[in-house]
Every structure is written in C-alpha cells, then in structure tokens.
Amino acid sequence: MSRRSKLVSLSEAAGLVGDGDRLALGGFTIYNRPLAFARELVRQGRRGLTVVAMTAGPETELLAAGGCLSRLETSYVGLEKFGLAQRVRALSQSGELEIVDYSEVTSFDRFRADGDNQTFVPVDYLAGNSIVTPESGITPFTCPITGRPLFAVPAARPDVTVLHVPAADEFGNGLIPADRVMPQDLDIVMAQGSARLILTTERIVRTEDLADVAMTVQIPAFRTSAVVFAPWGAHPGPMSGNYETDEPAFAEFAEAGRDQATSAAHLERTVYGPRDHDDYLNEFGVTRLVGLLRRRL
Amino acid sequence: MTHDCNPREFLAIQLARTLRDGEVGFTGLSTGPRAALYGTGIPLAAMGLAQRMHAPDFTILLCGWVINPRLDALEFLPELEFSDLMTDLPSEGHITGYPNAIAYKRGIVDVGFSTGAQVDRFGNLNSVRIGVDGPPDVRLVGPILQPEHFAVFGREVIAMPTHSPRTFVESVDYRSGVGHRVDGMSRADLGLTTTGPARVLSPLGLFGFDDGGSMQVSALAPGVDVDEVTAQTGFAVMPAAESPAPPTAEELQLLREAVDPHGVLLAAAS
C-alpha cells in the first residue's frame, strides 16, 4: 500500500467548506492571506460564513464583496496602508454583517485555547470594555483560586482552517522558514488548533528532500486534510520571503469596495471572469508576477 | 530663553520629558499622514529624544516586534508592518512569536501610544464604531490592541490626529480603551490595576488628567490659546496646573541632528 496524497484542486478544497461554517484564514492584516482560496469560495457562491480571525484583511473583504459572509469575529478589519475594508464596512452599516469585536491578544488567545483543547481562556483585564457583550460570549466568572473577578473568552472553534504556506509536500507537511516573521508564527498556532486544515502553497516539494530541511516542517502532515498548489496564492497581497504587494492591483481592489457597482465589476473581472486560479494568474501575466519577486537575498 | 521650534518639535519634547529611564515604550504604525505623525512619528521622536537626554535605558518597541530600531536610519516612515523596510531596519532585536517576549499581560510595557476616532473627558477611547446601538453609523477598524494598552500597559498616551468637538466628545460611542471613569465607576472599582490614560497628544497640545480623572491641559502647542481648546473640545477641559518649561537648545539640537536627521518622524502632515 502506498501513502495517500492529499493534493487536490483548489475547487475540491473549497468544497470542504460548507455554507454556514466557521472559517479561519491564515496570515495577518494583508500578509500571507489565502486569497486564491477566498476567490474560489466566492466563485462557488458559498453563503452564511463566519470568519473568525485575529486580524481580518483582504480575504474577509473578498468574502464580504462576494456575499459569502454573515458574521466576523476579530480585533481588526482593514487593509493596512490601503485603508478601510469598504465592503465589510458597508455591510456592517446596513446590518447585513454582524461584527463581533475582541481585543488583539484575546482574539489570538482564542486560537491558543483550541490548541489546548479548552473551551475558554481566562482574562483579568476586560472590565469596563465594550467588547464584553452577550454576542462575544465573553463571560464574567470568579477565579476559583484567588476569588478575583475574571472573564472567560471563548475558544475560536473554526470548522475549517486555511493557511497559505511557502512550501508543502503532497502529504501535507507545511514548511515555514526559520527566518519567519510574526504572521507565520500565528499560522503555526492556528494549525495547532485546527479541526480540518487546508494548506494552499506556493510550491510543492518532494517529500524525500524534507530530511535536509526538517526544522522548517512546522505543520506536520498528520494535521493536514488537503494540500492545494496555488502559486501567487496571496496575490495581490504580499507573501513573506516570496513576493511583495502588487500595489496597483491591491489599490484597485481596495478602491473598488467603495460602492456596490464598482465592487461587482471588480469581482466580475478578477473572480467570476477567470475560470480558475491559473486563468486569474494568466490575466496578470508572467512579467507582472515575476516583477513582484522579492529582491532581498 | 525660548528657542524657535515648530509645534511638532514642541510636542515631541514635552512628551519626551514624561518618559522615564528603564521604561519600555510601545507604538505601532498608522494609516494616513496625520495619524502617522501623531500616532507614530511624534511618539518615536519623543522616545528617541528621551534615550539621548535622561533615559538611556528606555526601550523602544516598534509594532511590538522591532526592539530599539535605529530611528536615524529611517528615510521615510514605514507604512507596512512586515515589509522589507521594517525587517531590514537596523535594530537590537526582532521578536517573531506572539506575544512571546513582550508578555503583554505581565505588564512588561510601561507606556503605550494609541489613536482613535473619539476620546472623552475621562480618557475613554473609541476606534470601533460611531453610533451606540444597532448597526453602526460608521464602522471603523476595531479595538485592535487598545483593550490591552489601557488595562495591562503601565500607562497610555492617547494620540489624536485631529482635535475637534467631533473627536473630543462628552461620551464615546464605544469603549475600546477604558479611561478613568465608566458609568461613575473608577478604575479601582473596575478592578483595573494600571494607570490607564496618562496623556493625550493632539495638534493643540499635550494634556493630562487631574486627580478626579478629568482631562486637563499640560502644555498648549505654540500659537494655541485656551479659548481655541475650549471651542474645539466637546467638554470642559481644566486649565494647566503650571506652565511648561520651553524646549532647551540641547533638546532641539538632539532632536534635529541625532534623533530625526532626515526629518522623517516630524515631517509636517500634508
């Protein structure tokens, strides 16, 4: 018997997400976001999703623009220097999207709780803060050791976790380099707490070569449900160590969110028009994409 | 004697004097030129000046992961937190994990800087929404790290890029940072053990809080008088208890030649 390959198409992997699921998408603000995957969810017309995040960025704005999103749990939603996430903002203001606010550290603690298989994290500093609401599930209780007032912040409990990684093998070993930045550490924590984990990857590498770089395998294959080859899968955002932001394309995406009509036209051109991710990349062309490759050694 | 300085230099110098040796200070990046000046540029200049004046063991924590960056190496203010500009900025250390070495909850950070859309008399800050109930009239970015800034950091400096009755309000629509009073309760009543908001920085000056937790003038920016502050603030601001000493020649020289030689941190916001 041979080992089972988990390599699937982007379309098949997106099919693992059901309507109404709680979805965790890797990366931080605009960095290392699984945007090819988000575009495929929009293409497939997924509905009623909850995004649970530490920070939400372009992946959430895409899902909002595509009508996939009904709830967002996060400490931040925005596009960093490209400004506010305008579709998220519009849907929030019209009441079609519920945003539940957490603080940055507690929104991260929620994923750590999943990794520890706990239902909540105790926090001692939320008194008086407006994030304590029935919708957030943040619940006051008394410390059984000291008698101090505490708050229980519920675990993130995503149904599906999707991370975009620099490299993976077909069995689901995810490689994250030693000279990583903080967003990549967050991905490792999200993987630890995942129930069903999908990796999209810039490169597929040979399993026999992993022995040389075993320290970089931070997401072990046995945790992973599916692997998707998705080069430039974070485009138009940046991918740490691989490529920089496609600034004109990202700015156009951010700007398109300002009203319903320009957002719909932008989705038509970048999501519904292209048959799949390969077709999307061909629209931009080799010269454009190669020009984004990181120049730093 | 007094020395000619612009309002940005004046604010950085007044703020630097409030920072103490051995402390750890935390600021992040901000979007837009005005927010970047008040939320990032002036705080970094103040921390850099404090290090060169009276606080050589002050530690600058930029974005929570770059330790003691070489501010004088900056040729422009970074706008992207994990860009190569940030990873290549010469510094003493980079933190990769989260929260890791910062250990926010242990109170490792002594002073933080944060910006918002609304601040009230008691230093409650809002960066989440305009509109109290139901769907928001205006949805903003979210609480980010403010709940931690105002409750586990030793004290907080609120940096407001604009000073008007719309931004300095009687009561904030949402408390993402908890100030000195909430529904009549003090921080002690709430079980909060840290100072909370200690200063407010705005284009009109530097402010503090009196013993009752109400906002009070510390130092008006050059050319600003109390009447202007009164007209631009949605609540009554207490006058200064004493007038601040003007910037010294040494402070100005260090700021211009050593801390910010390329004029990056304190560039005028267009």
Coordinates of C-alpha atoms in Angstrom, one line a residue:
Chain A
M1 CA 0.0 0.0 0.0
S2 CA 1.3 3.5 -0.7
R3 CA 0.9 6.7 1.3
R4 CA -2.2 8.7 0.4
S5 CA -1.6 12.0 -1.4
K6 CA -3.7 14.9 -0.1
L7 CA -3.0 17.0 -3.2
V8 CA -6.4 18.3 -4.5
S9 CA -7.6 21.1 -6.8
L10 CA -8.5 24.5 -5.4
S11 CA -12.1 23.8 -6.4
E12 CA -12.2 20.5 -4.5
A13 CA -10.5 22.0 -1.4
A14 CA -13.0 24.9 -1.4
G15 CA -15.7 22.2 -1.5
L16 CA -14.6 21.2 2.0
V17 CA -16.1 24.4 3.3
G18 CA -19.9 24.3 3.9
D19 CA -22.4 27.0 3.9
G20 CA -22.6 28.5 7.4
D21 CA -19.2 27.2 8.5
R22 CA -16.8 28.9 10.9
L23 CA -13.8 29.7 8.8
A24 CA -10.2 30.7 10.0
L25 CA -8.0 32.1 7.3
G26 CA -4.2 32.4 7.9
G27 CA -2.0 35.4 7.6
F28 CA -2.1 38.8 9.4
T29 CA -3.6 42.1 8.1
I30 CA -2.6 42.0 4.4
Y31 CA 0.2 39.4 4.7
N32 CA 0.2 35.8 3.6
R33 CA -3.5 35.6 3.1
P34 CA -5.0 32.6 1.2
L35 CA -6.6 34.9 -1.4
A36 CA -6.8 32.3 -4.2
F37 CA -8.8 30.2 -1.8
A38 CA -11.1 33.1 -0.9
R39 CA -11.7 33.9 -4.6
E40 CA -12.7 30.3 -5.1
L41 CA -15.2 30.4 -2.3
V42 CA -16.7 33.5 -3.9
R43 CA -16.7 31.7 -7.3
Q44 CA -18.5 28.7 -5.7
G45 CA -21.1 31.0 -4.1
R46 CA -20.6 29.9 -0.5
R47 CA -23.1 31.6 1.9
G48 CA -23.5 32.4 5.6
L49 CA -19.9 32.1 6.6
T50 CA -18.5 33.2 9.9
V51 CA -14.8 34.4 9.6
V52 CA -13.0 34.0 13.0
A53 CA -9.8 35.9 13.0
M54 CA -7.1 37.7 15.0
T55 CA -7.0 40.4 12.3
A56 CA -9.2 40.4 9.2
G57 CA -8.0 41.8 5.8
P58 CA -8.4 41.3 2.1
E59 CA -9.6 37.7 2.4
T60 CA -12.6 38.9 4.5
E61 CA -13.2 41.9 2.2
L62 CA -13.4 39.5 -0.7
L63 CA -15.8 37.2 1.1
A64 CA -17.9 40.3 2.0
A65 CA -17.9 41.5 -1.6
G66 CA -18.9 38.1 -2.8
G67 CA -21.9 37.9 -0.4
C68 CA -20.4 34.9 1.4
L69 CA -20.1 36.5 4.8
S70 CA -22.6 36.9 7.6
R71 CA -20.5 37.2 10.7
L72 CA -17.0 38.4 11.5
E73 CA -15.2 37.9 14.9
T74 CA -11.9 39.9 15.0
S75 CA -9.8 42.6 16.7
Y76 CA -9.2 44.5 13.4
V77 CA -10.7 44.6 9.9
G78 CA -8.9 46.7 7.3
L79 CA -6.3 46.8 4.5
E80 CA -3.4 48.4 6.4
K81 CA -2.0 51.2 4.3
F82 CA -4.7 50.7 1.7
G83 CA -7.3 51.9 4.2
L84 CA -10.6 50.5 5.4
A85 CA -12.2 47.3 4.1
Q86 CA -15.1 49.2 2.4
R87 CA -17.4 46.2 1.6
V88 CA -17.1 45.0 5.2
R89 CA -17.9 48.5 6.4
A90 CA -20.9 48.9 4.1
L91 CA -22.4 45.5 5.1
S92 CA -21.8 46.2 8.8
Q93 CA -23.5 49.6 8.5
S94 CA -26.5 48.2 6.6
G95 CA -26.9 45.5 9.3
E96 CA -26.3 42.6 6.8
L97 CA -23.0 41.7 8.5
E98 CA -22.6 41.2 12.2
I99 CA -19.1 42.1 13.5
V100 CA -18.2 40.8 17.0
D101 CA -15.2 42.6 18.5
Y102 CA -12.4 41.1 20.5
S103 CA -9.0 42.6 21.6
E104 CA -5.9 41.7 19.7
V105 CA -4.4 39.5 22.4
T106 CA -7.7 37.8 23.3
S107 CA -8.5 37.2 19.6
F108 CA -5.2 35.3 19.4
D109 CA -5.8 33.5 22.8
R110 CA -8.9 32.1 21.3
F111 CA -6.8 30.0 18.8
R112 CA -4.4 29.0 21.6
A113 CA -7.4 27.7 23.5
D114 CA -8.3 25.5 20.5
G115 CA -4.7 24.2 20.5
D116 CA -5.0 23.3 24.2
N117 CA -8.5 21.9 23.5
Q118 CA -10.0 24.2 26.1
T119 CA -13.4 26.0 25.8
F120 CA -12.1 29.4 27.0
V121 CA -9.2 31.5 28.1
P122 CA -9.3 33.4 31.5
V123 CA -8.5 37.1 31.2
D124 CA -8.3 39.6 34.1
Y125 CA -8.4 43.0 32.4
L126 CA -11.6 43.4 30.4
A127 CA -13.8 45.2 33.0
G128 CA -15.5 48.3 31.6
N129 CA -14.6 47.5 28.0
S130 CA -17.3 47.5 25.4
I131 CA -16.1 44.2 23.9
V132 CA -17.8 42.4 26.8
T133 CA -21.2 41.6 25.2
P134 CA -23.5 38.6 25.0
E135 CA -22.7 38.3 21.3
S136 CA -18.9 37.9 22.1
G137 CA -19.6 35.1 24.5
I138 CA -17.1 36.8 26.9
T139 CA -18.5 35.7 30.3
P140 CA -17.6 37.1 33.8
F141 CA -16.7 34.5 36.4
T142 CA -14.8 34.3 39.7
C143 CA -11.3 32.9 39.9
P144 CA -11.6 29.6 41.8
I145 CA -8.0 30.1 43.2
T146 CA -8.0 33.7 44.3
G147 CA -11.6 34.9 44.2
R148 CA -10.8 37.7 41.7
P149 CA -13.3 38.7 39.0
L150 CA -12.2 37.2 35.6
F151 CA -13.6 36.9 32.1
A152 CA -13.9 33.7 30.1
V153 CA -13.1 34.4 26.4
P154 CA -14.4 31.6 24.3
A155 CA -12.2 29.5 22.0
A156 CA -12.3 30.2 18.3
R157 CA -13.6 26.8 17.3
P158 CA -13.2 27.1 13.5
D159 CA -14.7 24.3 11.4
V160 CA -12.1 24.8 8.7
T161 CA -8.7 26.5 8.9
V162 CA -6.9 27.5 5.6
L163 CA -3.3 28.6 5.6
H164 CA -1.2 29.8 2.7
V165 CA 2.4 28.5 3.1
P166 CA 5.6 29.0 1.2
A167 CA 6.0 25.2 0.5
A168 CA 4.4 21.9 1.3
D169 CA 4.7 18.3 0.1
E170 CA 1.8 16.3 -1.3
F171 CA 1.1 14.6 2.1
G172 CA 0.5 17.9 3.9
N173 CA 3.8 18.7 5.5
G174 CA 3.9 22.5 5.6
L175 CA 7.2 24.3 5.5
I176 CA 7.7 27.7 7.3
P177 CA 11.2 29.0 7.2
A178 CA 13.3 29.7 10.3
D179 CA 13.7 33.4 9.4
R180 CA 10.0 33.8 9.6
V181 CA 8.0 36.9 10.7
M182 CA 5.3 37.1 13.3
P183 CA 2.4 36.4 10.8
Q184 CA 3.9 33.0 10.1
D185 CA 4.1 32.2 13.8
L186 CA 0.4 32.9 14.0
D187 CA -0.2 30.4 11.2
I188 CA 1.6 27.7 13.2
V189 CA -0.7 28.4 16.2
M190 CA -3.8 28.3 14.1
A191 CA -2.7 25.0 12.6
Q192 CA -2.2 23.6 16.2
G193 CA -5.8 24.4 17.0
S194 CA -7.4 23.4 13.7
A195 CA -10.2 20.8 13.3
R196 CA -9.9 20.5 9.5
L197 CA -6.8 22.0 8.0
I198 CA -6.3 23.0 4.3
L199 CA -2.9 24.2 3.1
T200 CA -2.5 26.2 -0.1
T201 CA 1.1 26.5 -1.1
E202 CA 3.5 28.5 -3.3
R203 CA 5.4 25.3 -4.2
I204 CA 5.0 21.6 -3.9
V205 CA 8.3 20.0 -2.8
R206 CA 9.5 16.4 -2.8
T207 CA 9.0 14.5 0.5
E208 CA 12.4 12.9 0.2
D209 CA 14.0 16.3 0.3
L210 CA 12.4 17.2 3.7
A211 CA 15.2 15.5 5.6
D212 CA 17.5 18.4 4.7
V213 CA 15.1 21.0 6.0
A214 CA 13.3 19.0 8.7
M215 CA 13.4 22.0 11.1
T216 CA 11.2 24.1 8.7
V217 CA 8.4 21.5 8.8
Q218 CA 6.3 23.3 11.4
I219 CA 3.0 21.9 10.2
P220 CA 3.2 18.1 10.3
A221 CA 1.4 16.1 7.6
F222 CA -0.8 14.2 10.0
R223 CA -2.6 17.5 10.9
T224 CA -3.4 18.4 7.3
S225 CA -6.6 17.4 5.4
A226 CA -5.8 18.8 1.9
V227 CA -3.0 20.5 0.0
V228 CA -3.5 22.8 -2.9
F229 CA -0.8 24.0 -5.3
A230 CA -1.6 27.7 -5.6
P231 CA 1.4 29.8 -6.7
W232 CA 1.0 33.5 -6.1
G233 CA -1.9 32.4 -3.9
A234 CA -1.7 35.5 -1.7
H235 CA -1.8 37.9 -4.8
P236 CA -2.4 40.9 -4.8
G237 CA -1.1 40.8 -1.2
P238 CA 2.5 40.0 -0.2
M239 CA 3.9 36.6 0.7
S240 CA 6.7 36.8 3.3
G241 CA 10.0 35.7 1.8
N242 CA 8.5 35.2 -1.6
Y243 CA 7.0 38.4 -3.2
E244 CA 5.9 41.9 -2.3
T245 CA 2.5 43.5 -2.6
D246 CA 1.2 44.1 -6.1
E247 CA 0.5 47.7 -5.2
P248 CA -1.6 48.8 -8.2
A249 CA -3.7 45.7 -8.2
F250 CA -4.2 45.9 -4.4
A251 CA -5.1 49.6 -4.5
E252 CA -7.6 48.9 -7.3
F253 CA -9.2 46.1 -5.2
A254 CA -9.4 48.4 -2.1
E255 CA -10.8 51.3 -4.1
A256 CA -13.4 49.1 -5.9
G257 CA -15.0 48.4 -2.5
R258 CA -16.2 52.0 -2.2
D259 CA -19.6 51.2 -3.8
Q260 CA -21.6 48.2 -4.8
A261 CA -21.3 48.7 -8.6
T262 CA -17.5 49.1 -8.7
S263 CA -17.1 46.2 -6.4
A264 CA -19.3 44.0 -8.6
A265 CA -17.4 45.0 -11.7
H266 CA -14.1 44.2 -10.0
L267 CA -15.3 40.8 -8.8
E268 CA -16.5 40.1 -12.4
R269 CA -13.1 40.8 -13.7
T270 CA -11.0 39.1 -11.1
V271 CA -13.1 36.3 -9.7
Y272 CA -16.1 35.3 -11.9
G273 CA -14.4 36.1 -15.2
P274 CA -11.3 33.8 -14.7
R275 CA -12.2 30.1 -14.9
D276 CA -9.8 29.3 -12.1
H277 CA -6.7 30.5 -10.3
D278 CA -4.4 29.6 -13.3
D279 CA -6.6 31.7 -15.5
Y280 CA -6.5 34.6 -12.9
L281 CA -2.7 34.5 -13.0
N282 CA -2.6 34.4 -16.8
E283 CA -4.7 37.6 -16.8
F284 CA -1.8 39.3 -14.9
G285 CA 0.9 37.6 -16.9
V286 CA 4.3 36.3 -16.2
T287 CA 6.1 39.6 -16.5
R288 CA 3.9 41.3 -14.0
L289 CA 4.1 38.5 -11.4
V290 CA 7.8 37.9 -11.7
G291 CA 8.3 41.6 -11.2
L292 CA 6.9 41.1 -7.7
L293 CA 9.5 38.6 -6.6
R294 CA 11.3 39.8 -3.5
R295 CA 14.7 41.4 -4.4
R296 CA 16.2 40.9 -1.0
L297 CA 18.5 37.9 -0.8
Chain B
M1 CA 15.3 81.9 26.9
T2 CA 13.0 80.4 24.3
H3 CA 14.0 78.8 21.1
D4 CA 12.2 78.8 17.8
C5 CA 10.6 75.4 17.2
N6 CA 7.6 74.1 15.3
P7 CA 4.6 72.6 17.1
R8 CA 5.6 69.0 16.2
E9 CA 9.1 69.5 17.8
F10 CA 7.4 71.2 20.8
L11 CA 5.1 68.3 21.4
A12 CA 7.8 65.7 21.0
I13 CA 10.0 67.5 23.5
Q14 CA 7.2 67.9 26.1
L15 CA 6.3 64.2 25.6
A16 CA 9.9 63.1 25.9
R17 CA 10.1 64.7 29.4
T18 CA 7.3 62.4 30.6
L19 CA 9.2 59.2 29.7
R20 CA 11.4 57.7 32.4
D21 CA 14.7 55.8 32.3
G22 CA 14.3 52.0 32.3
E23 CA 10.8 52.1 30.8
V24 CA 9.6 50.1 27.8
G25 CA 7.5 52.1 25.2
F26 CA 5.3 50.6 22.5
T27 CA 3.9 52.2 19.4
G28 CA 2.7 50.9 16.1
L29 CA 2.2 52.2 12.5
S30 CA -0.7 54.3 11.5
T31 CA -2.6 54.8 8.2
G32 CA -2.7 58.3 6.7
P33 CA -0.2 61.2 7.1
R34 CA -1.9 62.9 10.1
A35 CA -2.4 59.6 12.1
A36 CA 1.2 58.6 11.2
L37 CA 2.5 61.9 12.6
Y38 CA 0.6 61.8 15.9
G39 CA 0.4 58.0 16.4
T40 CA 3.9 57.0 15.2
G41 CA 6.2 60.0 14.3
I42 CA 5.9 62.2 17.4
P43 CA 5.9 59.2 19.8
L44 CA 9.1 57.7 18.2
A45 CA 10.8 61.1 18.2
A46 CA 9.9 61.6 21.9
M47 CA 11.2 58.1 22.8
G48 CA 14.4 58.7 20.8
L49 CA 15.0 62.0 22.4
A50 CA 14.4 60.6 25.9
Q51 CA 17.0 58.0 25.2
R52 CA 19.6 60.6 24.3
M53 CA 18.6 63.0 27.2
H54 CA 17.7 61.5 30.5
A55 CA 16.6 57.9 29.7
P56 CA 19.5 55.9 28.1
D57 CA 17.9 52.6 29.2
F58 CA 14.5 53.4 27.7
T59 CA 13.5 50.7 25.3
I60 CA 11.5 51.4 22.1
L61 CA 9.3 48.6 20.9
L62 CA 8.1 49.4 17.4
C63 CA 5.0 47.4 16.3
G64 CA 5.6 45.1 19.2
W65 CA 8.3 43.2 17.4
V66 CA 11.2 45.5 16.5
I67 CA 13.3 46.4 19.5
N68 CA 15.2 49.7 19.6
P69 CA 15.2 50.5 15.9
R70 CA 17.8 52.9 14.6
L71 CA 15.4 55.8 14.0
D72 CA 18.1 57.9 12.4
A73 CA 18.4 55.3 9.6
L74 CA 14.8 55.9 8.5
E75 CA 14.5 57.7 5.2
F76 CA 10.7 57.6 5.3
L77 CA 8.1 56.3 7.8
P78 CA 7.2 52.7 7.2
E79 CA 3.6 52.1 6.2
L80 CA 3.6 48.3 6.0
E81 CA 4.4 46.4 9.3
F82 CA 6.1 43.3 7.8
S83 CA 7.6 44.9 4.7
D84 CA 11.3 44.5 3.9
L85 CA 11.7 48.1 5.0
M86 CA 10.8 47.0 8.5
T87 CA 12.7 43.7 8.6
D88 CA 15.8 45.5 7.2
L89 CA 15.6 48.4 9.7
P90 CA 18.7 48.1 11.9
S91 CA 17.6 47.3 15.4
E92 CA 18.7 45.4 18.5
G93 CA 16.2 42.6 18.1
H94 CA 13.2 41.1 16.3
I95 CA 10.5 39.2 18.1
T96 CA 8.9 36.5 15.9
G97 CA 6.4 34.8 18.1
Y98 CA 3.2 36.2 19.6
P99 CA 3.0 37.6 22.2
N100 CA 6.2 35.9 23.3
A101 CA 9.0 38.1 24.8
I102 CA 6.7 41.1 25.2
A103 CA 4.4 39.2 27.6
Y104 CA 1.9 42.0 27.5
K105 CA -0.3 40.5 30.2
R106 CA 2.7 40.6 32.7
G107 CA 2.7 44.4 32.3
I108 CA 6.1 44.4 30.5
V109 CA 5.2 47.5 28.6
D110 CA 5.3 50.7 30.7
V111 CA 3.9 53.2 28.2
G112 CA 1.9 52.7 25.0
F113 CA 0.6 55.0 22.3
S114 CA -2.7 54.6 20.5
T115 CA -5.1 56.6 18.3
G116 CA -8.8 56.6 17.9
A117 CA -11.8 58.4 16.4
Q118 CA -13.3 59.6 19.7
V119 CA -11.9 60.4 23.2
D120 CA -13.9 61.7 26.1
R121 CA -13.3 63.7 29.3
F122 CA -12.1 60.6 31.2
G123 CA -9.8 59.3 28.5
N124 CA -12.1 56.5 27.2
L125 CA -11.1 55.9 23.6
N126 CA -13.1 54.5 20.6
S127 CA -11.7 53.0 17.4
V128 CA -14.6 50.7 16.7
R129 CA -17.8 52.5 15.7
I130 CA -19.7 55.7 15.6
G131 CA -23.3 55.1 16.8
V132 CA -24.2 53.5 20.1
D133 CA -26.9 50.9 19.3
G134 CA -27.8 48.7 16.3
P135 CA -25.8 48.7 13.1
P136 CA -23.1 51.4 13.3
D137 CA -23.4 54.8 11.5
V138 CA -19.7 54.4 10.7
R139 CA -17.8 51.2 11.2
L140 CA -14.1 51.7 12.0
V141 CA -11.2 49.2 12.2
G142 CA -11.9 47.6 15.6
P143 CA -10.5 47.5 19.1
I144 CA -7.1 46.2 17.9
L145 CA -4.7 46.2 20.9
Q146 CA -6.4 49.1 22.8
P147 CA -8.0 46.9 25.5
E148 CA -4.5 45.8 26.4
H149 CA -2.9 49.3 26.0
F150 CA -5.4 50.7 28.5
A151 CA -5.5 47.9 31.0
V152 CA -2.2 45.9 31.1
F153 CA 0.3 48.6 29.9
G154 CA 1.6 50.7 32.7
R155 CA 0.1 53.9 31.3
E156 CA -1.2 55.2 27.9
V157 CA -0.6 58.2 25.8
I158 CA -3.7 58.8 23.5
A159 CA -2.6 60.4 20.2
M160 CA -5.4 62.2 18.5
P161 CA -4.6 63.3 14.9
T162 CA -7.5 65.9 15.0
H163 CA -8.8 68.0 17.8
S164 CA -12.5 69.0 17.3
P165 CA -15.9 68.6 19.0
R166 CA -16.4 65.5 16.9
T167 CA -13.3 63.8 18.2
F168 CA -13.2 65.2 21.8
V169 CA -16.7 64.2 22.9
E170 CA -18.7 64.2 26.1
S171 CA -19.2 60.4 25.9
V172 CA -17.6 57.9 23.5
D173 CA -19.9 55.6 21.4
Y174 CA -17.8 52.6 22.3
R175 CA -15.0 52.0 24.9
S176 CA -12.2 50.0 23.2
G177 CA -9.8 51.7 25.7
V178 CA -11.0 52.1 29.2
G179 CA -10.3 55.5 30.8
H180 CA -10.6 56.8 34.4
R181 CA -14.4 56.6 34.8
V182 CA -17.0 54.2 33.3
D183 CA -20.7 54.8 34.3
G184 CA -19.5 56.5 37.6
M185 CA -17.0 53.7 38.4
S186 CA -13.3 54.4 38.9
R187 CA -10.6 52.1 37.6
A188 CA -10.1 50.7 41.1
D189 CA -13.9 49.9 41.2
L190 CA -13.5 48.0 38.0
G191 CA -10.5 46.1 39.3
L192 CA -8.0 47.7 36.9
T193 CA -4.6 48.0 38.5
T194 CA -2.7 50.2 36.0
T195 CA -2.7 54.0 35.5
G196 CA -4.6 53.9 32.2
P197 CA -4.6 57.1 30.1
A198 CA -1.9 59.5 31.4
R199 CA -1.6 61.9 28.5
V200 CA -3.4 63.0 25.4
L201 CA -1.5 64.4 22.4
S202 CA -3.3 66.5 19.8
P203 CA -2.4 69.3 17.4
L204 CA -3.5 71.7 20.1
G205 CA -1.1 70.4 22.8
L206 CA -0.3 67.9 25.4
F207 CA -3.0 67.1 28.0
G208 CA -3.0 65.1 31.3
F209 CA -5.7 64.1 33.8
D210 CA -6.5 65.7 37.2
D211 CA -7.0 63.7 40.4
G212 CA -10.6 63.1 39.5
G213 CA -9.6 61.6 36.2
S214 CA -10.8 64.6 34.1
M215 CA -8.7 65.9 31.1
Q216 CA -6.5 68.9 31.9
V217 CA -4.1 71.0 29.8
S218 CA -0.4 70.1 30.3
A219 CA 1.2 72.2 27.6
L220 CA -0.5 74.2 24.8
A221 CA 1.2 74.0 21.4
P222 CA 2.8 77.2 20.2
G223 CA 0.2 79.7 19.0
V224 CA -2.7 77.9 20.7
D225 CA -4.7 79.5 23.5
V226 CA -7.2 78.2 26.0
D227 CA -10.1 79.7 24.0
E228 CA -9.2 77.6 21.0
V229 CA -9.1 74.4 23.1
T230 CA -12.5 75.3 24.6
A231 CA -14.0 75.9 21.2
Q232 CA -12.6 72.6 19.8
T233 CA -13.5 70.3 22.7
G234 CA -16.9 68.8 23.4
F235 CA -16.4 69.0 27.2
A236 CA -14.8 71.5 29.6
V237 CA -11.0 71.0 29.8
M238 CA -9.3 72.0 33.1
P239 CA -6.6 74.6 32.6
A240 CA -2.9 73.8 33.2
A241 CA -1.8 73.5 36.8
E242 CA 1.6 75.1 35.8
S243 CA 3.1 76.3 32.6
P244 CA 5.7 74.0 31.0
A245 CA 9.3 74.9 30.6
P246 CA 10.1 75.8 27.0
P247 CA 12.3 73.5 24.8
T248 CA 16.0 73.9 25.5
A249 CA 18.7 74.4 22.9
E250 CA 20.1 71.0 23.7
E251 CA 16.7 69.2 23.3
L252 CA 16.2 70.9 19.9
Q253 CA 19.6 70.2 18.7
L254 CA 19.5 66.5 19.6
L255 CA 16.0 66.1 18.1
R256 CA 17.1 67.7 14.8
E257 CA 20.6 66.3 14.4
A258 CA 20.6 63.0 16.2
V259 CA 17.1 61.6 16.6
D260 CA 15.5 62.7 13.3
P261 CA 18.3 63.9 11.0
H262 CA 16.3 63.2 7.8
G263 CA 13.2 65.0 9.1
V264 CA 11.1 61.8 8.7
L265 CA 9.5 61.5 12.1
L266 CA 8.4 65.1 12.5
A267 CA 7.6 65.9 8.9
A268 CA 4.6 68.2 8.5
A269 CA 1.5 66.2 7.7
S270 CA 0.2 67.5 4.3

